[in-house]
mmCIF file of C-alpha atoms and ligand atoms in Angstrom:
data_model
loop_
_atom_site.group_PDB
_atom_site.id
_atom_site.type_symbol
_atom_site.label_atom_id
_atom_site.label_comp_id
_atom_site.label_asym_id
_atom_site.label_seq_id
_atom_site.Cartn_x
_atom_site.Cartn_y
_atom_site.Cartn_z
ATOM 1 C CA MET A 318 -21.530 51.324 -114.624
ATOM 2 C CA ILE A 319 -21.594 53.353 -111.409
ATOM 3 C CA LYS A 320 -20.228 56.845 -111.861
ATOM 4 C CA THR A 321 -17.434 57.367 -109.371
ATOM 5 C CA ALA A 322 -15.117 60.189 -108.245
ATOM 6 C CA ILE A 323 -12.088 60.291 -105.949
ATOM 7 C CA VAL A 324 -11.210 63.393 -103.931
ATOM 8 C CA GLY A 325 -7.606 63.391 -102.729
ATOM 9 C CA ALA A 326 -6.602 61.288 -105.719
ATOM 10 C CA SER A 327 -2.997 62.493 -105.741
ATOM 11 C CA GLY A 328 -2.297 60.940 -102.334
ATOM 12 C CA TYR A 329 -1.050 57.427 -101.700
ATOM 13 C CA ALA A 330 -4.454 55.967 -100.829
ATOM 14 C CA GLY A 331 -6.263 57.925 -103.555
ATOM 15 C CA ALA A 332 -3.845 56.726 -106.234
ATOM 16 C CA GLU A 333 -4.288 53.086 -105.161
ATOM 17 C CA LEU A 334 -8.033 53.551 -105.374
ATOM 18 C CA ALA A 335 -7.750 55.030 -108.858
ATOM 19 C CA ALA A 336 -5.740 52.017 -110.016
ATOM 20 C CA MET A 337 -8.293 49.543 -108.646
ATOM 21 C CA LEU A 338 -11.323 51.473 -109.907
ATOM 22 C CA ALA A 339 -9.869 51.811 -113.400
ATOM 23 C CA ARG A 340 -10.009 48.038 -113.820
ATOM 24 C CA HIS A 341 -13.152 47.366 -111.770
ATOM 25 C CA PRO A 342 -15.948 45.819 -113.856
ATOM 26 C CA GLU A 343 -18.828 47.764 -112.219
ATOM 27 C CA PHE A 344 -17.477 51.170 -111.129
ATOM 28 C CA GLU A 345 -16.606 53.761 -113.757
ATOM 29 C CA LEU A 346 -13.684 55.927 -112.648
ATOM 30 C CA SER A 347 -14.988 59.264 -113.810
ATOM 31 C CA THR A 348 -13.108 62.182 -112.203
ATOM 32 C CA LEU A 349 -10.071 62.636 -109.951
ATOM 33 C CA TYR A 350 -9.949 65.686 -107.691
ATOM 34 C CA VAL A 351 -7.315 67.428 -105.586
ATOM 35 C CA SER A 352 -7.823 70.437 -103.318
ATOM 36 C CA ALA A 353 -8.439 73.879 -104.830
ATOM 37 C CA GLY A 354 -4.940 75.126 -103.999
ATOM 38 C CA SER A 355 -3.121 71.895 -104.831
ATOM 39 C CA GLN A 356 0.365 72.132 -106.304
ATOM 40 C CA ASP A 357 -0.602 69.119 -108.434
ATOM 41 C CA ALA A 358 -3.737 70.696 -109.902
ATOM 42 C CA ASN A 359 -4.224 69.866 -113.596
ATOM 43 C CA LYS A 360 -1.250 67.502 -113.718
ATOM 44 C CA SER A 361 -2.088 63.941 -114.665
ATOM 45 C CA LEU A 362 -1.991 61.161 -112.079
ATOM 46 C CA SER A 363 0.641 59.375 -114.160
ATOM 47 C CA GLU A 364 2.892 62.448 -113.983
ATOM 48 C CA LEU A 365 2.971 61.945 -110.194
ATOM 49 C CA TYR A 366 3.151 58.158 -110.297
ATOM 50 C CA GLY A 367 5.301 57.042 -113.244
ATOM 51 C CA ARG A 368 4.196 53.418 -112.926
ATOM 52 C CA TYR A 369 0.791 54.510 -114.207
ATOM 53 C CA ALA A 370 2.185 56.148 -117.387
ATOM 54 C CA GLY A 371 -0.069 55.240 -120.293
ATOM 55 C CA LEU A 372 -2.429 53.473 -117.865
ATOM 56 C CA LEU A 373 -3.906 56.223 -115.671
ATOM 57 C CA ASP A 374 -3.425 59.485 -117.530
ATOM 58 C CA TYR A 375 -6.359 61.143 -115.772
ATOM 59 C CA PRO A 376 -6.126 64.884 -114.992
ATOM 60 C CA LEU A 377 -6.229 65.992 -111.346
ATOM 61 C CA ILE A 378 -9.018 68.539 -111.180
ATOM 62 C CA PRO A 379 -8.860 71.227 -108.450
ATOM 63 C CA LEU A 380 -12.051 71.062 -106.398
ATOM 64 C CA ASP A 381 -13.551 74.505 -105.811
ATOM 65 C CA GLU A 382 -16.587 75.364 -103.651
ATOM 66 C CA GLN A 383 -18.964 75.292 -106.622
ATOM 67 C CA GLN A 384 -17.863 71.804 -107.724
ATOM 68 C CA LEU A 385 -17.942 70.560 -104.133
ATOM 69 C CA SER A 386 -21.604 71.505 -103.830
ATOM 70 C CA GLU A 387 -22.345 69.603 -107.062
ATOM 71 C CA LEU A 388 -20.403 66.391 -106.326
ATOM 72 C CA GLY A 389 -23.242 64.696 -104.476
ATOM 73 C CA HIS A 390 -25.572 65.160 -107.463
ATOM 74 C CA LYS A 391 -23.053 64.442 -110.212
ATOM 75 C CA PHE A 392 -21.748 61.061 -108.984
ATOM 76 C CA GLU A 393 -23.251 57.912 -107.520
ATOM 77 C CA LEU A 394 -20.152 57.105 -105.492
ATOM 78 C CA VAL A 395 -17.549 59.484 -104.024
ATOM 79 C CA PHE A 396 -14.387 58.411 -102.207
ATOM 80 C CA LEU A 397 -12.749 60.958 -99.924
ATOM 81 C CA ALA A 398 -9.059 60.100 -99.560
ATOM 82 C CA THR A 399 -8.472 63.431 -97.846
ATOM 83 C CA PRO A 400 -7.177 64.634 -94.457
ATOM 84 C CA HIS A 401 -9.550 64.288 -91.471
ATOM 85 C CA GLU A 402 -10.297 68.026 -91.341
ATOM 86 C CA ALA A 403 -11.220 68.244 -95.036
ATOM 87 C CA SER A 404 -13.567 65.233 -94.809
ATOM 88 C CA HIS A 405 -15.134 66.663 -91.655
ATOM 89 C CA ASP A 406 -15.689 70.117 -93.162
ATOM 90 C CA TRP A 407 -16.937 68.940 -96.568
ATOM 91 C CA MET A 408 -19.253 66.140 -95.524
ATOM 92 C CA PRO A 409 -22.427 68.225 -94.981
ATOM 93 C CA GLN A 410 -22.214 69.399 -98.592
ATOM 94 C CA LEU A 411 -21.757 65.875 -99.908
ATOM 95 C CA VAL A 412 -24.216 63.591 -98.163
ATOM 96 C CA GLY A 413 -27.989 63.563 -98.479
ATOM 97 C CA LYS A 414 -27.835 63.721 -102.277
ATOM 98 C CA GLN A 415 -27.411 60.980 -104.861
ATOM 99 C CA ALA A 416 -23.867 59.944 -103.960
ATOM 100 C CA VAL A 417 -22.828 57.304 -101.467
ATOM 101 C CA VAL A 418 -19.709 58.591 -99.666
ATOM 102 C CA MET A 419 -16.783 56.416 -98.582
ATOM 103 C CA ASP A 420 -14.549 58.458 -96.274
ATOM 104 C CA LEU A 421 -11.044 57.067 -95.803
ATOM 105 C CA SER A 422 -10.183 59.604 -93.113
ATOM 106 C CA GLY A 423 -10.756 59.275 -89.381
ATOM 107 C CA ALA A 424 -13.354 62.077 -89.260
ATOM 108 C CA PHE A 425 -16.392 59.834 -88.730
ATOM 109 C CA ARG A 426 -15.001 56.703 -87.056
ATOM 110 C CA ILE A 427 -15.260 57.599 -83.359
ATOM 111 C CA LYS A 428 -18.790 58.223 -82.109
ATOM 112 C CA ASP A 429 -17.890 59.958 -78.848
ATOM 113 C CA GLN A 430 -17.295 63.655 -79.641
ATOM 114 C CA ALA A 431 -15.247 64.319 -76.493
ATOM 115 C CA VAL A 432 -12.937 61.390 -77.257
ATOM 116 C CA PHE A 433 -12.732 62.552 -80.860
ATOM 117 C CA ALA A 434 -11.652 66.069 -79.859
ATOM 118 C CA ARG A 435 -9.038 64.717 -77.471
ATOM 119 C CA TYR A 436 -7.382 62.467 -80.050
ATOM 120 C CA TYR A 437 -7.855 64.494 -83.248
ATOM 121 C CA GLY A 438 -7.136 67.943 -81.830
ATOM 122 C CA PHE A 439 -10.267 69.617 -83.192
ATOM 123 C CA GLU A 440 -13.942 69.664 -82.220
ATOM 124 C CA HIS A 441 -16.450 67.630 -84.197
ATOM 125 C CA HIS A 442 -19.188 69.854 -85.587
ATOM 126 C CA GLN A 443 -21.267 67.255 -87.441
ATOM 127 C CA PRO A 444 -22.967 65.247 -84.641
ATOM 128 C CA GLY A 445 -25.857 64.141 -86.882
ATOM 129 C CA LEU A 446 -23.566 62.721 -89.562
ATOM 130 C CA LEU A 447 -21.294 61.199 -86.936
ATOM 131 C CA LYS A 448 -24.297 59.327 -85.575
ATOM 132 C CA THR A 449 -25.444 57.955 -88.933
ATOM 133 C CA ALA A 450 -21.970 57.110 -90.317
ATOM 134 C CA VAL A 451 -21.377 53.358 -90.516
ATOM 135 C CA TYR A 452 -17.977 51.990 -89.511
ATOM 136 C CA GLY A 453 -16.695 50.240 -92.622
ATOM 137 C CA LEU A 454 -15.011 47.210 -91.113
ATOM 138 C CA ALA A 455 -15.967 45.336 -94.242
ATOM 139 C CA ASP A 456 -15.534 41.750 -93.046
ATOM 140 C CA TRP A 457 -17.783 42.365 -90.016
ATOM 141 C CA ASN A 458 -20.312 45.149 -90.610
ATOM 142 C CA MET A 459 -21.691 43.886 -93.928
ATOM 143 C CA ALA A 460 -25.401 44.401 -93.181
ATOM 144 C CA GLN A 461 -24.942 48.024 -92.038
ATOM 145 C CA ILE A 462 -22.581 48.874 -94.900
ATOM 146 C CA ARG A 463 -25.141 47.600 -97.447
ATOM 147 C CA GLU A 464 -27.585 50.270 -96.172
ATOM 148 C CA ALA A 465 -25.154 53.143 -95.551
ATOM 149 C CA ASP A 466 -24.886 56.479 -97.348
ATOM 150 C CA LEU A 467 -21.795 57.501 -95.390
ATOM 151 C CA VAL A 468 -19.152 54.913 -94.552
ATOM 152 C CA ALA A 469 -16.226 55.730 -92.248
ATOM 153 C CA VAL A 470 -13.552 53.395 -93.572
ATOM 154 C CA PRO A 471 -11.343 52.139 -90.692
ATOM 155 C CA GLY A 472 -7.745 53.157 -90.125
ATOM 156 C CA CYS A 473 -4.936 50.827 -91.132
ATOM 157 C CA TYR A 474 -3.862 49.720 -87.637
ATOM 158 C CA PRO A 475 -7.484 49.192 -86.518
ATOM 159 C CA THR A 476 -8.099 46.991 -89.581
ATOM 160 C CA ALA A 477 -5.156 44.740 -88.736
ATOM 161 C CA SER A 478 -5.973 44.716 -85.007
ATOM 162 C CA LEU A 479 -9.742 44.262 -85.161
ATOM 163 C CA THR A 480 -9.507 41.479 -87.750
ATOM 164 C CA ALA A 481 -7.318 39.545 -85.309
ATOM 165 C CA LEU A 482 -9.233 40.327 -82.102
ATOM 166 C CA LYS A 483 -12.897 40.322 -83.095
ATOM 167 C CA PRO A 484 -13.260 36.542 -83.555
ATOM 168 C CA LEU A 485 -11.858 36.010 -80.032
ATOM 169 C CA HIS A 486 -14.100 38.686 -78.527
ATOM 170 C CA GLU A 487 -17.234 37.477 -80.329
ATOM 171 C CA ALA A 488 -16.589 33.875 -79.249
ATOM 172 C CA ASP A 489 -16.169 35.162 -75.665
ATOM 173 C CA LEU A 490 -12.703 33.662 -75.307
ATOM 174 C CA LEU A 491 -10.868 36.741 -73.979
ATOM 175 C CA ASP A 492 -10.139 37.110 -70.283
ATOM 176 C CA GLY A 493 -12.051 40.101 -68.904
ATOM 177 C CA ALA A 494 -9.271 41.467 -66.703
ATOM 178 C CA GLN A 495 -6.250 41.632 -68.992
ATOM 179 C CA TRP A 496 -6.278 44.127 -71.863
ATOM 180 C CA PRO A 497 -4.993 42.798 -75.196
ATOM 181 C CA VAL A 498 -1.591 44.333 -75.985
ATOM 182 C CA ILE A 499 -1.107 45.320 -79.631
ATOM 183 C CA ASN A 500 2.388 46.070 -80.941
ATOM 184 C CA ALA A 501 2.274 47.076 -84.582
ATOM 185 C CA VAL A 502 4.849 48.216 -87.142
ATOM 186 C CA SER A 503 3.877 50.256 -90.192
ATOM 187 C CA GLY A 504 5.698 51.191 -93.362
ATOM 188 C CA VAL A 505 6.268 54.879 -94.062
ATOM 189 C CA SER A 506 3.475 55.203 -96.657
ATOM 190 C CA GLY A 507 1.140 55.090 -93.631
ATOM 191 C CA ALA A 508 2.101 58.712 -93.008
ATOM 192 C CA GLY A 509 0.936 59.848 -96.468
ATOM 193 C CA ARG A 510 2.759 61.487 -99.356
ATOM 194 C CA LYS A 511 3.482 64.920 -97.913
ATOM 195 C CA ALA A 512 7.073 65.420 -96.783
ATOM 196 C CA ALA A 513 7.599 65.534 -93.005
ATOM 197 C CA LEU A 514 10.770 65.382 -90.961
ATOM 198 C CA ASN A 515 9.939 62.195 -89.056
ATOM 199 C CA SER A 516 9.098 60.290 -92.236
ATOM 200 C CA SER A 517 12.097 61.466 -94.259
ATOM 201 C CA PHE A 518 14.608 58.850 -95.451
ATOM 202 C CA CYS A 519 17.478 59.667 -93.092
ATOM 203 C CA GLU A 520 15.251 59.977 -90.023
ATOM 204 C CA VAL A 521 13.289 56.720 -90.241
ATOM 205 C CA SER A 522 14.596 53.921 -88.051
ATOM 206 C CA LEU A 523 12.361 51.408 -86.242
ATOM 207 C CA GLN A 524 10.808 53.369 -83.385
ATOM 208 C CA ALA A 525 7.656 53.468 -81.253
ATOM 209 C CA TYR A 526 5.499 56.590 -81.519
ATOM 210 C CA GLY A 527 2.122 57.807 -80.262
ATOM 211 C CA VAL A 528 2.651 55.681 -77.142
ATOM 212 C CA LEU A 529 -0.509 55.537 -74.976
ATOM 213 C CA GLY A 530 -1.993 58.379 -77.022
ATOM 214 C CA HIS A 531 -2.490 57.332 -80.646
ATOM 215 C CA ARG A 532 -5.958 58.037 -82.098
ATOM 216 C CA HIS A 533 -6.272 54.410 -83.220
ATOM 217 C CA GLN A 534 -6.422 53.234 -79.586
ATOM 218 C CA PRO A 535 -9.977 54.569 -79.010
ATOM 219 C CA GLU A 536 -10.949 53.502 -82.534
ATOM 220 C CA ILE A 537 -9.896 49.907 -81.852
ATOM 221 C CA ALA A 538 -11.345 49.827 -78.316
ATOM 222 C CA SER A 539 -14.717 51.302 -79.260
ATOM 223 C CA HIS A 540 -15.255 49.001 -82.238
ATOM 224 C CA LEU A 541 -13.984 45.934 -80.396
ATOM 225 C CA GLY A 542 -16.021 46.588 -77.269
ATOM 226 C CA ARG A 543 -13.137 46.338 -74.781
ATOM 227 C CA GLU A 544 -10.026 48.267 -73.841
ATOM 228 C CA VAL A 545 -6.643 47.566 -75.443
ATOM 229 C CA ILE A 546 -3.067 48.791 -75.181
ATOM 230 C CA PHE A 547 -1.903 49.890 -78.631
ATOM 231 C CA THR A 548 1.681 50.802 -79.514
ATOM 232 C CA PRO A 549 2.470 51.716 -83.122
ATOM 233 C CA HIS A 550 5.997 51.703 -84.553
ATOM 234 C CA LEU A 551 7.373 53.237 -87.724
ATOM 235 C CA GLY A 552 9.573 50.865 -89.737
ATOM 236 C CA ASN A 553 12.057 51.599 -92.509
ATOM 237 C CA PHE A 554 10.047 50.033 -95.334
ATOM 238 C CA LYS A 555 7.482 51.474 -97.715
ATOM 239 C CA ARG A 556 4.271 49.589 -97.174
ATOM 240 C CA GLY A 557 2.593 47.038 -94.924
ATOM 241 C CA ILE A 558 1.623 46.589 -91.282
ATOM 242 C CA LEU A 559 2.530 43.734 -88.993
ATOM 243 C CA ALA A 560 0.538 43.734 -85.742
ATOM 244 C CA THR A 561 1.595 41.272 -83.057
ATOM 245 C CA ILE A 562 -1.034 40.997 -80.336
ATOM 246 C CA THR A 563 -0.711 39.306 -76.961
ATOM 247 C CA CYS A 564 -3.874 38.479 -75.071
ATOM 248 C CA LYS A 565 -5.050 36.322 -72.204
ATOM 249 C CA MET A 566 -7.712 33.699 -72.760
ATOM 250 C CA LYS A 567 -10.354 32.717 -70.219
ATOM 251 C CA ASP A 568 -9.522 29.731 -68.037
ATOM 252 C CA GLY A 569 -9.882 26.449 -69.861
ATOM 253 C CA VAL A 570 -9.689 27.828 -73.418
ATOM 254 C CA ARG A 571 -7.908 25.345 -75.698
ATOM 255 C CA LEU A 572 -6.187 25.748 -79.061
ATOM 256 C CA GLN A 573 -9.138 24.104 -80.784
ATOM 257 C CA ASP A 574 -11.459 26.819 -79.387
ATOM 258 C CA VAL A 575 -9.262 29.531 -80.886
ATOM 259 C CA GLN A 576 -9.075 27.671 -84.199
ATOM 260 C CA ALA A 577 -12.866 27.289 -84.208
ATOM 261 C CA ALA A 578 -13.370 31.009 -83.509
ATOM 262 C CA TYR A 579 -11.195 32.047 -86.453
ATOM 263 C CA GLU A 580 -12.731 29.459 -88.776
ATOM 264 C CA GLN A 581 -16.244 30.457 -87.775
ATOM 265 C CA ALA A 582 -15.412 34.095 -88.589
ATOM 266 C CA TYR A 583 -13.334 33.707 -91.734
ATOM 267 C CA ALA A 584 -13.363 30.201 -93.268
ATOM 268 C CA HIS A 585 -15.449 31.388 -96.236
ATOM 269 C CA ASN A 586 -13.801 34.797 -96.647
ATOM 270 C CA PRO A 587 -11.342 34.842 -99.578
ATOM 271 C CA LEU A 588 -9.649 38.021 -98.310
ATOM 272 C CA ILE A 589 -8.626 36.600 -94.935
ATOM 273 C CA ARG A 590 -6.030 33.864 -94.906
ATOM 274 C CA LEU A 591 -5.645 31.691 -91.817
ATOM 275 C CA ARG A 592 -1.981 30.860 -92.213
ATOM 276 C CA LYS A 593 0.051 27.884 -91.074
ATOM 277 C CA SER A 594 3.182 29.952 -90.391
ATOM 278 C CA TRP A 595 4.002 33.464 -89.166
ATOM 279 C CA PRO A 596 3.068 35.933 -91.933
ATOM 280 C CA LYS A 597 5.589 38.396 -93.351
ATOM 281 C CA ILE A 598 4.776 41.864 -94.613
ATOM 282 C CA ASP A 599 6.205 41.040 -98.061
ATOM 283 C CA GLU A 600 3.597 38.293 -98.403
ATOM 284 C CA VAL A 601 0.698 40.785 -98.189
ATOM 285 C CA ALA A 602 2.219 43.996 -99.625
ATOM 286 C CA GLY A 603 0.397 44.893 -102.837
ATOM 287 C CA THR A 604 -2.590 42.674 -101.947
ATOM 288 C CA ASN A 605 -5.920 43.033 -100.163
ATOM 289 C CA PHE A 606 -5.382 40.067 -97.852
ATOM 290 C CA VAL A 607 -5.276 39.939 -94.083
ATOM 291 C CA ASP A 608 -2.967 37.109 -93.022
ATOM 292 C CA LEU A 609 -3.418 35.696 -89.506
ATOM 293 C CA TYR A 610 -1.468 33.161 -87.476
ATOM 294 C CA TRP A 611 -1.438 32.443 -83.758
ATOM 295 C CA LYS A 612 0.012 30.311 -80.986
ATOM 296 C CA LEU A 613 -1.581 29.556 -77.609
ATOM 297 C CA ASP A 614 0.227 28.577 -74.422
ATOM 298 C CA GLU A 615 -2.533 26.413 -72.956
ATOM 299 C CA THR A 616 -0.856 26.331 -69.534
ATOM 300 C CA SER A 617 -0.781 30.096 -68.925
ATOM 301 C CA GLY A 618 -3.653 30.959 -71.289
ATOM 302 C CA HIS A 619 -1.592 33.515 -73.248
ATOM 303 C CA LEU A 620 -2.265 33.808 -76.965
ATOM 304 C CA VAL A 621 -0.014 35.591 -79.455
ATOM 305 C CA VAL A 622 -1.646 36.393 -82.798
ATOM 306 C CA THR A 623 -0.030 38.135 -85.741
ATOM 307 C CA SER A 624 -1.983 40.067 -88.361
ATOM 308 C CA ALA A 625 -0.375 41.346 -91.574
ATOM 309 C CA ILE A 626 -1.916 43.715 -94.121
ATOM 310 C CA ASP A 627 -0.986 46.241 -96.775
ATOM 311 C CA ASN A 628 -1.792 49.580 -95.111
ATOM 312 C CA LEU A 629 -2.730 51.310 -98.382
ATOM 313 C CA LEU A 630 -4.908 48.460 -99.713
ATOM 314 C CA LYS A 631 -6.707 46.427 -97.042
ATOM 315 C CA GLY A 632 -5.864 49.217 -94.572
ATOM 316 C CA ALA A 633 -7.356 52.008 -96.721
ATOM 317 C CA ALA A 634 -8.221 51.943 -100.456
ATOM 318 C CA GLY A 635 -8.972 48.219 -100.746
ATOM 319 C CA GLN A 636 -11.282 48.189 -97.758
ATOM 320 C CA ALA A 637 -13.033 51.315 -99.094
ATOM 321 C CA LEU A 638 -13.629 49.471 -102.367
ATOM 322 C CA GLN A 639 -14.803 46.377 -100.472
ATOM 323 C CA CYS A 640 -17.357 48.613 -98.702
ATOM 324 C CA ALA A 641 -18.469 50.040 -102.065
ATOM 325 C CA ASN A 642 -18.890 46.509 -103.450
ATOM 326 C CA LEU A 643 -21.135 45.646 -100.506
ATOM 327 C CA ARG A 644 -23.089 48.903 -100.733
ATOM 328 C CA PHE A 645 -23.874 48.408 -104.421
ATOM 329 C CA GLY A 646 -24.734 44.718 -104.083
ATOM 330 C CA PHE A 647 -21.627 43.166 -105.631
ATOM 331 C CA SER A 648 -19.512 40.375 -104.244
ATOM 332 C CA ALA A 649 -17.348 41.814 -101.424
ATOM 333 C CA ALA A 650 -14.055 40.811 -103.062
ATOM 334 C CA LEU A 651 -14.889 41.998 -106.603
ATOM 335 C CA GLY A 652 -11.777 43.623 -108.094
ATOM 336 C CA LEU A 653 -9.741 42.936 -104.955
ATOM 337 C CA MET A 654 -8.104 39.588 -105.630
ATOM 338 C CA GLU A 655 -5.487 40.780 -108.112
ATOM 339 C CA GLU A 656 -2.035 41.874 -106.963
ATOM 340 C CA ARG A 657 -1.330 45.585 -107.362
ATOM 341 C CA GLN A 658 0.311 46.259 -110.735
HETATM 342 N N1 NDP B 979 -1.685 56.121 -95.802
HETATM 343 C C1 NDP B 979 -2.326 55.152 -95.165
HETATM 344 O O1 NDP B 979 -1.785 54.057 -94.928
HETATM 345 C C2 NDP B 979 -3.729 55.361 -94.712
HETATM 346 C C3 NDP B 979 -4.376 56.562 -94.855
HETATM 347 N N2 NDP B 979 -5.664 56.720 -94.395
HETATM 348 C C4 NDP B 979 -6.371 57.987 -94.502
HETATM 349 O O2 NDP B 979 -6.681 58.215 -95.874
HETATM 350 C C5 NDP B 979 -6.615 59.606 -96.161
HETATM 351 C C6 NDP B 979 -5.594 59.818 -97.276
HETATM 352 O O3 NDP B 979 -4.338 59.339 -96.806
HETATM 353 P P1 NDP B 979 -3.024 59.349 -97.695
HETATM 354 O O4 NDP B 979 -3.347 58.978 -99.087
HETATM 355 O O5 NDP B 979 -2.015 58.587 -96.955
HETATM 356 O O6 NDP B 979 -2.651 60.904 -97.619
HETATM 357 P P2 NDP B 979 -1.777 61.771 -98.633
HETATM 358 O O7 NDP B 979 -1.205 62.872 -97.823
HETATM 359 O O8 NDP B 979 -0.871 60.900 -99.407
HETATM 360 O O9 NDP B 979 -2.889 62.371 -99.604
HETATM 361 C C7 NDP B 979 -3.865 63.285 -99.194
HETATM 362 C C8 NDP B 979 -4.684 63.750 -100.374
HETATM 363 O O10 NDP B 979 -5.614 64.733 -99.954
HETATM 364 C C9 NDP B 979 -5.358 65.983 -100.644
HETATM 365 N N3 NDP B 979 -5.425 67.066 -99.678
HETATM 366 C C10 NDP B 979 -4.495 67.462 -98.825
HETATM 367 N N4 NDP B 979 -4.915 68.482 -98.054
HETATM 368 C C11 NDP B 979 -6.147 68.732 -98.445
HETATM 369 C C12 NDP B 979 -7.111 69.646 -98.032
HETATM 370 N N5 NDP B 979 -6.917 70.540 -97.064
HETATM 371 N N6 NDP B 979 -8.274 69.623 -98.646
HETATM 372 C C13 NDP B 979 -8.499 68.739 -99.607
HETATM 373 N N7 NDP B 979 -7.635 67.833 -100.057
HETATM 374 C C14 NDP B 979 -6.463 67.820 -99.469
HETATM 375 C C15 NDP B 979 -3.942 65.842 -101.177
HETATM 376 O O11 NDP B 979 -3.752 66.558 -102.361
HETATM 377 P P3 NDP B 979 -3.534 68.124 -102.456
HETATM 378 O O12 NDP B 979 -2.993 68.618 -101.136
HETATM 379 O O13 NDP B 979 -2.560 68.278 -103.560
HETATM 380 O O14 NDP B 979 -4.880 68.637 -102.733
HETATM 381 C C16 NDP B 979 -3.878 64.354 -101.491
HETATM 382 O O15 NDP B 979 -4.516 64.091 -102.729
HETATM 383 C C17 NDP B 979 -6.230 60.304 -94.856
HETATM 384 O O16 NDP B 979 -7.372 60.717 -94.166
HETATM 385 C C18 NDP B 979 -5.547 59.193 -94.068
HETATM 386 O O17 NDP B 979 -5.654 59.429 -92.701
HETATM 387 C C19 NDP B 979 -6.346 55.674 -93.855
HETATM 388 C C20 NDP B 979 -5.756 54.457 -93.697
HETATM 389 C C21 NDP B 979 -4.390 54.218 -94.087
HETATM 390 C C1 X2W B 980 2.957 55.333 -90.228
HETATM 391 C C2 X2W B 980 1.899 56.337 -89.909
HETATM 392 O O1 X2W B 980 2.175 57.495 -89.692
HETATM 393 N N1 X2W B 980 0.644 55.889 -89.888
HETATM 394 C C3 X2W B 980 -0.474 56.729 -89.589
HETATM 395 C C4 X2W B 980 -1.761 55.942 -89.648
HETATM 396 C C5 X2W B 980 -2.391 55.883 -90.998
HETATM 397 C C6 X2W B 980 -3.885 55.579 -90.923
HETATM 398 O O2 X2W B 980 -4.461 54.546 -90.806
HETATM 399 O O3 X2W B 980 -4.599 56.505 -90.851
HETATM 400 P P1 X2W B 980 -5.782 57.382 -90.410
HETATM 401 O O4 X2W B 980 -6.341 56.996 -89.109
HETATM 402 O O5 X2W B 980 -5.082 58.687 -90.348
HETATM 403 O O6 X2W B 980 -6.772 57.337 -91.487
HETATM 404 C C7 X2W B 980 -0.378 57.362 -88.208
HETATM 405 O O7 X2W B 980 0.122 56.717 -87.285
HETATM 406 O O8 X2W B 980 -0.911 58.446 -88.045
#
């Protein structure tokens, strides 16, 4: 069994990871950490999440400087389900030792440091690690992930968006002039567990945010290889993302070309379902699936494709585990096909 730790285990993504790792046949969930000053230090995970009572009674250990410097030697696999700044600051102490690191934050996803600073609001001080980090889009970057010691697990919106757009881009079906337009709605768990005014119960009502300035726009564009317009919305539900994407196909592209592109990319992938009707968020919530469905107007060349995921699973913890499966030589979907308990 591969000795594994989670840092940031009290958060929404960290807790989902703990639940999946606890029943994974190859990874041994060894230790759960929170930050040194955490108000949840030394509580058990099941005290925070009652649904895990009797199932995940692991203590949440506060991570001090001394332990941080030892993590890379003590474990073979470390998941960071921590804020971007914490992942950024801690990474030099973690990598280059025994442990493979899966970072769920955005700290190592965007290669261009100037773009990073503009969208994240702080300067990147780890250019070497930024260069070597592999983008963990697990259904596409398998070969690189298998060799990586630091994986930057994609954001939730980029996972939904790139899964829909990459087959079209790779098959060279997209018109060069018109940018794909991504409108996506996320559940409130996308904002994490910490209380904030705009994610509080009485404030949330379907609304666009981060318009023409969300950090996932450069993440999607850089890993797709073309510009996009990305508009996220916050919805009044707990979990899931529905991304509806409108794009223009090259002249002469037919429905069968689109079908062939998606089948070529995903026909043998059990985690991606090419649907025969428009997916709903409830059909993927609590699962690691990406559900895709599309319609092409052959006369105008406009394609509308919908992509649905669970933001905490396929959009965060599940994809991180998929990357770990690949990195350690297991089947990509190992431990990912069950519904969340
Ligand atoms: N929620 C989502 O849908 C997605 C989230 N992500 C990314 O995954 C990461 C975790 O997200 P999520 O679970 O939603 O976040 P939460 O806010 O729910 O959890 C964050 C975790 O990190 C710990 N933490 C907070 N501040 C610090 C700090 N300064 N140093 C160390 N640990 C800290 C928290 O515990 P404590 O403060 O008690 O120590 C908690 O365990 C983030 O980087 C997020 O951007 C990625 C994709 C989707
Ligand atoms: C609803 C909501 O607030 N969602 C988050 C995205 C969550 C995610 O994917 O996160 P990271 O890139 O931070 O890892 C947001 O828009 O900031």
